[in-house]
Short mmCIF file of C-alpha atoms in Angstrom, two decimals:
data_model
loop_
_atom_site.label_atom_id
_atom_site.label_comp_id
_atom_site.label_asym_id
_atom_site.label_seq_id
_atom_site.Cartn_x
_atom_site.Cartn_y
_atom_site.Cartn_z
CA MET W 6 -3.40 -37.49 2.80
CA VAL W 7 -3.26 -33.81 2.78
CA HIS W 8 -4.52 -32.58 -0.32
CA LYS W 9 -1.25 -30.19 -1.69
CA ILE W 10 -2.75 -26.91 -3.52
CA ASN W 11 -0.80 -25.68 -6.75
CA PHE W 12 -0.15 -21.83 -6.18
CA ASP W 13 1.43 -21.09 -9.43
CA ASP W 14 -1.27 -19.10 -10.71
CA ILE W 15 -0.90 -16.47 -8.19
CA ARG W 16 2.56 -17.28 -6.63
CA PRO W 17 5.64 -14.97 -7.15
CA PHE W 18 8.47 -15.81 -9.33
CA ASP W 19 11.09 -17.71 -7.46
CA ASP W 20 14.93 -17.98 -8.05
CA SER W 21 14.86 -20.69 -10.81
CA GLU W 22 12.67 -18.49 -12.96
CA VAL W 23 14.80 -14.94 -12.48
CA ASN W 24 17.06 -14.94 -15.22
CA GLN W 25 14.25 -16.32 -18.11
CA SER W 26 11.80 -13.91 -16.43
CA LEU W 27 14.83 -10.78 -16.77
CA ARG W 28 15.51 -11.91 -20.24
CA ILE W 29 11.74 -11.83 -21.26
CA LEU W 30 11.28 -8.38 -19.47
CA LEU W 31 14.39 -6.83 -20.86
CA GLN W 32 13.16 -7.42 -24.78
CA ASP W 33 9.74 -6.15 -23.64
CA GLU W 34 8.94 -2.73 -25.31
CA GLY W 35 6.84 -1.42 -22.80
CA PHE W 36 9.68 -1.86 -20.33
CA GLN W 37 12.31 -0.18 -22.53
CA HIS W 38 9.48 2.69 -22.67
CA ILE W 39 10.09 2.74 -18.71
CA LEU W 40 13.42 2.80 -18.51
CA GLN W 41 13.78 5.51 -21.29
CA PHE W 42 11.43 7.73 -18.94
CA ILE W 43 13.04 7.38 -15.80
CA PHE W 44 16.83 7.23 -16.77
CA LYS W 45 16.71 9.36 -19.98
CA ASP W 46 20.18 8.91 -20.36
CA GLN W 47 21.15 5.83 -22.72
CA GLU W 48 24.31 5.21 -21.02
CA LYS W 49 22.67 4.75 -17.89
CA ILE W 50 19.91 2.64 -19.44
CA ASP W 51 22.82 0.11 -20.88
CA GLN W 52 24.16 0.11 -17.39
CA ILE W 53 20.84 -1.04 -15.72
CA LYS W 54 20.45 -3.29 -18.51
CA LEU W 55 23.90 -4.76 -17.86
CA LEU W 56 23.63 -4.87 -14.00
CA LEU W 57 19.94 -6.77 -14.32
CA SER W 58 21.54 -9.20 -16.78
CA HIS W 59 23.69 -10.40 -13.75
CA VAL W 60 21.01 -10.84 -11.38
CA HIS W 61 20.32 -14.64 -10.73
CA THR W 62 18.37 -14.34 -7.39
CA ILE W 63 15.22 -12.24 -6.07
CA LYS W 64 17.13 -11.06 -3.10
CA ASP W 65 19.92 -9.89 -5.56
CA LEU W 66 17.58 -8.06 -7.51
CA GLN W 67 15.96 -6.41 -4.45
CA LEU W 68 19.06 -5.54 -2.66
CA LYS W 69 21.29 -4.34 -5.89
CA PHE W 70 18.57 -2.87 -7.76
CA MET W 71 15.34 -2.37 -6.48
CA TYR W 72 16.46 -0.81 -3.08
CA GLN W 73 18.65 1.88 -4.78
CA MET W 74 15.77 2.73 -7.37
CA VAL W 75 13.53 3.65 -4.23
CA ASP W 76 16.08 5.66 -2.73
CA ASP W 77 17.72 7.32 -5.54
CA LEU W 78 14.41 7.97 -7.72
CA ILE W 79 11.59 7.96 -5.21
CA LEU W 80 12.83 9.07 -1.56
CA LYS W 81 15.44 11.39 -2.72
CA LYS W 82 13.37 12.84 -5.47
CA SER W 83 9.96 13.28 -4.46
CA THR W 84 10.15 13.09 -0.69
CA ASP W 85 11.07 15.64 2.25
CA GLY W 86 12.30 12.63 3.99
CA LEU W 87 11.29 9.43 5.25
CA THR W 88 10.92 8.26 8.91
CA SER W 89 9.38 5.38 10.54
CA SER W 90 8.65 4.07 14.32
CA GLY W 91 7.91 0.40 15.79
CA LEU W 92 10.14 -1.52 13.42
CA ASP W 93 12.61 -2.14 15.77
CA LEU W 94 10.26 -3.79 18.52
CA LEU W 95 9.68 -6.71 15.99
CA ASP W 96 11.62 -9.74 15.99
CA LYS W 97 13.92 -9.64 13.22
CA ASN W 98 13.51 -13.45 12.63
CA ALA W 99 9.62 -13.75 12.86
CA SER W 100 6.95 -13.54 10.07
CA TYR W 101 4.33 -11.05 10.16
CA LEU W 102 0.72 -10.23 8.24
CA PHE W 103 1.38 -6.70 7.81
CA ILE W 104 -2.00 -4.58 7.12
CA SER W 105 -1.81 -1.13 6.60
CA ASN W 106 -3.71 1.66 5.42
CA HIS W 107 -3.23 2.05 1.46
CA ARG W 108 -2.69 5.79 0.15
CA ASP W 109 -0.42 4.72 -3.01
CA ILE W 110 -0.19 1.99 -5.58
CA ILE W 111 3.62 1.25 -5.43
CA LEU W 112 4.82 3.43 -2.86
CA ASP W 113 3.12 1.72 0.27
CA SER W 114 4.72 -1.60 -0.08
CA ALA W 115 8.13 -0.23 -2.16
CA ILE W 116 8.87 1.89 1.14
CA MET W 117 7.89 -0.60 3.28
CA ASN W 118 10.17 -3.22 1.98
CA PHE W 119 13.01 -0.36 1.67
CA LEU W 120 12.34 0.26 5.18
CA ILE W 121 12.48 -3.60 6.04
CA VAL W 122 15.71 -4.07 4.51
CA LEU W 123 17.41 -1.09 6.53
CA GLU W 124 16.16 -2.86 9.71
CA GLY W 125 18.09 -6.09 8.39
CA MET W 126 15.16 -8.14 7.61
CA ASN W 127 14.18 -10.05 4.78
CA THR W 128 11.55 -8.42 2.24
CA THR W 129 7.79 -9.31 2.72
CA GLU W 130 5.60 -10.91 -0.14
CA ILE W 131 3.06 -8.29 -1.41
CA ALA W 132 -0.56 -8.80 -2.42
CA ILE W 133 -1.57 -7.00 -5.81
CA GLY W 134 -4.95 -7.02 -7.28
CA ASN W 135 -4.83 -8.32 -11.04
CA ASN W 136 -6.58 -5.62 -12.21
CA LEU W 137 -3.11 -3.51 -11.83
CA LEU W 138 -1.33 -6.05 -14.15
CA ILE W 139 -2.11 -4.12 -16.97
CA GLU W 140 0.79 -4.85 -19.15
CA LYS W 141 3.24 -7.86 -19.23
CA TRP W 142 6.12 -5.89 -17.81
CA ILE W 143 3.89 -4.77 -14.90
CA GLU W 144 3.32 -8.55 -13.93
CA TYR W 145 6.54 -9.79 -14.57
CA THR W 146 8.25 -6.58 -12.73
CA VAL W 147 6.06 -6.89 -9.42
CA LYS W 148 6.32 -10.95 -9.82
CA LEU W 149 9.97 -10.68 -9.90
CA ASN W 150 9.64 -8.49 -6.70
CA ARG W 151 7.71 -11.16 -4.67
CA ALA W 152 4.29 -10.05 -5.31
CA PHE W 153 1.69 -12.48 -5.65
CA VAL W 154 -1.71 -11.97 -7.27
CA VAL W 155 -5.03 -11.16 -5.55
CA ARG W 156 -7.78 -12.31 -8.26
CA ARG W 157 -10.87 -9.68 -8.41
CA ASN W 158 -13.86 -9.03 -10.25
CA LEU W 159 -14.78 -13.02 -10.72
CA PRO W 160 -17.95 -14.40 -10.65
CA VAL W 161 -19.13 -15.51 -7.17
CA ARG W 162 -18.28 -19.00 -7.61
CA GLU W 163 -14.75 -18.40 -8.94
CA LEU W 164 -14.52 -15.53 -6.08
CA LEU W 165 -15.20 -18.04 -3.54
CA MET W 166 -12.37 -20.46 -4.69
CA ALA W 167 -9.78 -17.81 -5.23
CA SER W 168 -10.19 -16.18 -1.84
CA GLN W 169 -9.76 -19.79 -0.18
CA LYS W 170 -6.87 -20.27 -2.24
CA LEU W 171 -5.42 -16.70 -1.30
CA SER W 172 -6.02 -17.32 2.12
CA GLU W 173 -4.39 -21.01 1.93
CA TYR W 174 -1.56 -19.15 0.74
CA ILE W 175 -1.03 -16.24 3.19
CA ARG W 176 -1.55 -18.32 5.87
CA ARG W 177 0.93 -21.01 4.37
CA ASP W 178 3.54 -18.02 3.94
CA ILE W 179 3.27 -16.97 7.30
CA THR W 180 2.97 -20.16 9.54
CA ARG W 181 5.17 -22.61 7.49
CA LYS W 182 7.47 -20.60 5.38
CA ASN W 183 8.30 -18.00 7.94
CA THR W 184 7.70 -15.37 5.12
CA SER W 185 6.04 -11.85 5.95
CA VAL W 186 3.09 -10.67 3.59
CA TRP W 187 1.96 -7.19 3.40
CA ILE W 188 -1.88 -6.99 2.04
CA ALA W 189 -3.96 -3.33 2.30
CA GLN W 190 -6.83 -3.09 4.76
CA ARG W 191 -9.14 -2.45 1.64
CA GLU W 192 -9.38 -3.12 -2.17
CA GLY W 193 -8.03 0.10 -3.65
CA ARG W 194 -6.47 3.52 -2.37
CA THR W 195 -8.37 5.40 0.33
CA LYS W 196 -9.54 8.27 -1.57
CA ASP W 197 -11.02 10.79 1.10
CA GLY W 198 -8.48 9.96 4.01
CA ASN W 199 -10.73 7.99 5.98
CA ASP W 200 -9.00 4.44 6.56
CA LYS W 201 -10.78 1.63 6.98
CA THR W 202 -10.40 -2.08 7.63
CA GLN W 203 -12.93 -3.97 5.05
CA GLN W 204 -14.44 -6.79 6.91
CA SER W 205 -14.29 -8.84 3.47
CA LEU W 206 -10.50 -8.97 3.67
CA LEU W 207 -10.74 -10.28 7.34
CA LYS W 208 -13.39 -13.01 6.33
CA MET W 209 -11.03 -14.05 3.32
CA LEU W 210 -7.99 -14.46 5.73
CA ASN W 211 -10.69 -16.29 7.84
CA LEU W 212 -11.36 -18.95 5.25
CA SER W 213 -8.00 -20.88 5.88
CA ASN W 214 -8.30 -21.04 9.81
CA ILE W 215 -9.12 -24.62 10.99
CA HIS W 216 -9.13 -23.22 14.95
CA GLU W 217 -11.39 -20.84 16.93
CA VAL W 218 -11.47 -17.64 15.17
CA GLY W 219 -9.40 -16.02 17.74
CA GLU W 220 -6.66 -18.50 17.49
CA GLY W 221 -6.86 -18.49 13.82
CA PHE W 222 -5.99 -14.57 13.67
CA LYS W 223 -3.10 -15.19 16.31
CA GLU W 224 -1.09 -17.36 14.24
CA LEU W 225 -1.30 -14.78 11.23
CA ARG W 226 0.90 -12.32 13.98
CA ILE W 227 -1.13 -9.57 12.48
CA VAL W 228 0.90 -5.95 12.90
CA PRO W 229 -0.92 -2.92 11.77
CA LEU W 230 1.04 -0.55 9.82
CA SER W 231 0.14 3.34 9.78
CA ILE W 232 1.46 5.03 6.57
CA SER W 233 1.51 8.75 6.51
CA TYR W 234 2.22 11.17 3.87
CA GLU W 235 2.53 14.78 4.50
CA ILE W 236 1.17 15.44 0.99
CA GLU W 237 -1.53 13.13 -0.24
CA PRO W 238 -0.22 11.06 -3.17
CA CYS W 239 -2.22 11.71 -6.50
CA GLY W 240 -4.57 13.96 -3.92
CA ILE W 241 -5.94 15.91 -6.87
CA SER W 242 -6.78 12.88 -8.98
CA LYS W 243 -8.66 11.16 -6.13
CA VAL W 244 -10.47 14.13 -5.38
CA ALA W 245 -11.54 14.18 -9.08
CA GLU W 246 -12.54 10.43 -8.99
CA LEU W 247 -14.69 10.80 -5.83
CA TYR W 248 -16.58 13.89 -7.29
CA LYS W 249 -17.01 12.16 -10.56
CA LYS W 250 -18.54 9.10 -8.64
CA GLN W 251 -20.95 11.52 -6.77
CA THR W 252 -21.87 13.33 -10.06
CA GLU W 253 -21.31 11.02 -12.93
CA GLY W 254 -21.04 7.47 -11.92
CA PHE W 255 -17.71 7.44 -12.40
CA GLU W 256 -15.74 3.97 -13.57
CA LYS W 257 -12.34 3.77 -13.20
CA THR W 258 -10.11 2.52 -16.23
CA GLN W 259 -6.81 0.61 -16.75
CA GLU W 260 -5.24 3.91 -18.21
CA ASP W 261 -6.56 5.81 -14.91
CA ASP W 262 -4.55 3.22 -12.68
CA LEU W 263 -1.54 3.44 -14.96
CA ARG W 264 -1.48 7.07 -14.63
CA SER W 265 -2.02 6.76 -10.96
CA MET W 266 1.23 4.73 -10.79
CA GLY W 267 3.47 7.17 -12.78
CA GLU W 268 1.74 10.25 -10.78
CA GLY W 269 2.72 8.61 -7.22
CA LEU W 270 6.14 7.71 -8.55
CA VAL W 271 7.11 11.24 -9.50
CA ARG W 272 4.75 13.97 -7.78
CA PRO W 273 6.04 15.58 -4.70
CA LYS W 274 4.95 13.65 -1.28
CA GLY W 275 6.41 16.09 1.57
CA ARG W 276 7.75 13.99 4.40
CA VAL W 277 6.55 10.53 4.95
CA HIS W 278 6.32 8.38 8.14
CA PHE W 279 5.50 4.57 8.26
CA GLY W 280 4.57 3.64 11.94
CA PHE W 281 4.56 -0.32 12.53
CA GLY W 282 2.50 -1.12 15.51
CA GLU W 283 2.91 -4.30 17.96
CA PRO W 284 1.51 -7.45 17.19
CA ILE W 285 -2.30 -7.59 18.10
CA SER W 286 -2.18 -11.17 19.57
CA SER W 287 -3.42 -9.89 22.90
CA GLN W 288 -5.91 -7.80 21.77
CA ILE W 289 -7.04 -10.41 19.60
CA ASP W 290 -8.67 -11.99 22.76
CA LEU W 291 -11.20 -9.25 22.97
CA ILE W 292 -13.02 -10.63 19.83
CA CYS W 293 -13.59 -14.12 21.37
CA LYS W 294 -16.18 -12.10 23.58
CA GLU W 295 -18.49 -11.58 20.37
CA GLU W 296 -20.88 -14.32 19.99
CA THR W 297 -21.52 -14.75 16.02
CA ILE W 298 -18.44 -14.81 13.73
CA SER W 299 -19.56 -11.90 11.81
CA ASN W 300 -19.63 -9.69 15.37
CA GLN W 301 -15.88 -11.16 16.01
CA ILE W 302 -14.62 -9.99 12.35
CA GLU W 303 -16.13 -6.64 12.98
CA LYS W 304 -14.61 -6.30 16.40
CA LEU W 305 -11.16 -7.34 14.95
CA ALA W 306 -11.41 -4.68 12.05
CA GLU W 307 -11.84 -2.00 14.90
CA ILE W 308 -8.85 -3.35 16.45
CA ILE W 309 -6.95 -3.01 13.44
CA ASP W 310 -8.26 0.55 12.51
CA ALA W 311 -7.74 1.94 16.29
CA ASN W 312 -4.26 1.00 15.76
CA ILE W 313 -3.58 2.37 12.64
CA TYR W 314 -5.19 5.77 13.79
CA SER W 315 -3.09 5.62 17.19
CA ASN W 316 0.34 5.23 15.12
CA PHE W 317 -0.44 7.37 12.24
CA LYS W 318 1.48 10.64 12.16
CA LEU W 319 -0.35 13.96 11.78
CA TRP W 320 1.24 16.51 9.65
CA PRO W 321 0.65 20.57 9.58
CA ASN W 322 -1.79 19.79 6.54
CA ASN W 323 -3.91 18.03 8.38
CA TYR W 324 -4.14 20.85 11.33
CA ILE W 325 -4.66 23.76 8.56
CA ALA W 326 -7.37 21.87 6.58
CA GLU W 327 -9.37 21.44 9.44
CA ASP W 328 -9.40 25.36 10.28
CA ILE W 329 -10.09 26.36 6.70
CA LEU W 330 -12.56 23.84 6.59
CA ASN W 331 -14.32 24.95 10.23
CA GLN W 332 -13.35 28.55 9.23
CA THR W 333 -11.16 28.61 12.79
CA ASN W 334 -7.66 29.09 14.11
CA THR W 335 -8.29 26.59 16.94
CA ASN W 336 -4.80 24.66 15.47
CA LEU W 337 -2.35 27.64 14.72
CA ASP W 338 0.10 26.19 17.07
CA GLN W 339 0.54 23.42 14.78
CA TYR W 340 1.38 25.15 11.64
CA THR W 341 3.50 28.27 10.50
CA SER W 342 2.08 30.99 8.11
CA GLU W 343 4.34 29.81 5.40
CA GLN W 344 3.10 26.04 6.04
CA PHE W 345 -0.58 27.50 6.05
CA ASP W 346 0.46 29.47 2.31
CA ARG W 347 1.64 26.25 0.51
CA PHE W 348 -1.21 24.22 1.61
CA SER W 349 -3.61 27.06 0.43
CA THR W 350 -1.73 27.15 -2.86
CA MET W 351 -2.39 23.61 -3.01
CA LEU W 352 -5.73 23.59 -2.32
CA ASN W 353 -6.41 26.50 -4.96
CA GLU W 354 -4.44 24.22 -7.40
CA ALA W 355 -7.07 21.17 -7.13
CA VAL W 356 -10.12 23.35 -7.25
CA GLU W 357 -9.12 25.20 -10.36
CA THR W 358 -7.78 21.81 -11.70
CA ILE W 359 -10.88 19.82 -11.35
CA SER W 360 -13.98 20.61 -13.32
CA GLY W 361 -17.59 20.85 -11.57
CA ASP W 362 -19.04 22.75 -8.19
CA LYS W 363 -16.01 24.59 -6.59
CA GLU W 364 -17.18 24.66 -3.25
CA VAL W 365 -17.92 20.71 -3.07
CA ILE W 366 -14.69 20.15 -4.83
CA ARG W 367 -12.82 22.26 -2.08
CA THR W 368 -14.64 20.67 1.05
CA MET W 369 -13.57 17.44 -0.72
CA PHE W 370 -10.34 18.23 -0.61
CA LEU W 371 -10.07 19.46 2.68
CA GLN W 372 -11.89 16.44 4.12
CA MET W 373 -9.17 14.27 2.82
CA TYR W 374 -6.58 16.00 5.02
CA VAL W 375 -9.01 16.23 7.74
CA ASN W 376 -10.67 12.98 8.29
CA PRO W 377 -7.25 10.91 9.45
CA LEU W 378 -7.08 14.13 12.26
CA ILE W 379 -10.59 13.14 13.20
CA ASN W 380 -9.50 9.11 13.45
CA LYS W 381 -6.39 10.05 15.27
CA ARG W 382 -8.34 11.98 17.98
CA LYS W 383 -11.25 9.21 17.88
CA SER W 384 -8.12 6.34 18.94
CA LEU W 385 -6.70 8.50 21.63
CA MET W 386 -10.20 8.78 23.37
#
């Protein structure tokens, strides 16, 4: 007899829990503040509350409310346009494990689901760290939007058990429930623009594998996703955090995460592109040639990275940053003088805003934009 695992402590809410959860959410003081911050006008807030009180399913919530919010409050107000590639090549009726680079706490998965809905596919379940469930309204909001919880910062034995359960949950979603899943390639956002898949993520996914390593990863139908913002979300605060880590041993707080969530939603991001790769099933055969599981995991991480780099869309800012950093004009054909001036202004603002060694800070900010260019070139070699 197969032992049935109880996923209640990590799963999203289901349709039977929508009404009760929304009632609790609408009475939450923190959620009231968020509605006030977003909509300002009380009449509009009352309309939103009325709309939410008549929502009965997760699908209704996402299509009637969240989809419109992403479009109106994020895409139209803080971006200069959204494009995507590759989604039309995926089977709308199949389930996938989307593994992407990670640049923004909320936007990465929210915009991805917006695009998936546009394509006529069902929204994915989203992995979110329990360290981000800072307040009750955040937990309820994400669980109402098909997010499941990744438990972090546990003692070794508990962490292993939690990882096993998480692995079983993701594999069940994809192979038995025909439900797609999104998970970031690493814990925490990339701060320096150098996107790298953590092997610990792949080891976690392999914990629920009952086949050979390659076969187990094939059944997860991994699709690498490349997320590219013209203007790095929270770029100044990312560089500030990196600088403090190197000079002061900076430790991030929950307040820092909360601030990053807010900044990511409202700060300008320029143009945005999501590049969906093809499922890497055939490429996974390459890892079988490696002798040890450790080497196979390492090879798989390299394959995912190469796919993310090759589908990553570069912007004029990436080329400008390289020219400034190297004091050359090699990339002149990739940008205009107006674009150069805008980026230089952004660079100067970052250097002035962050306290510390100005030359080091300047280099860090530039490197954040140059690293994707370096990685893209490597993938084309």
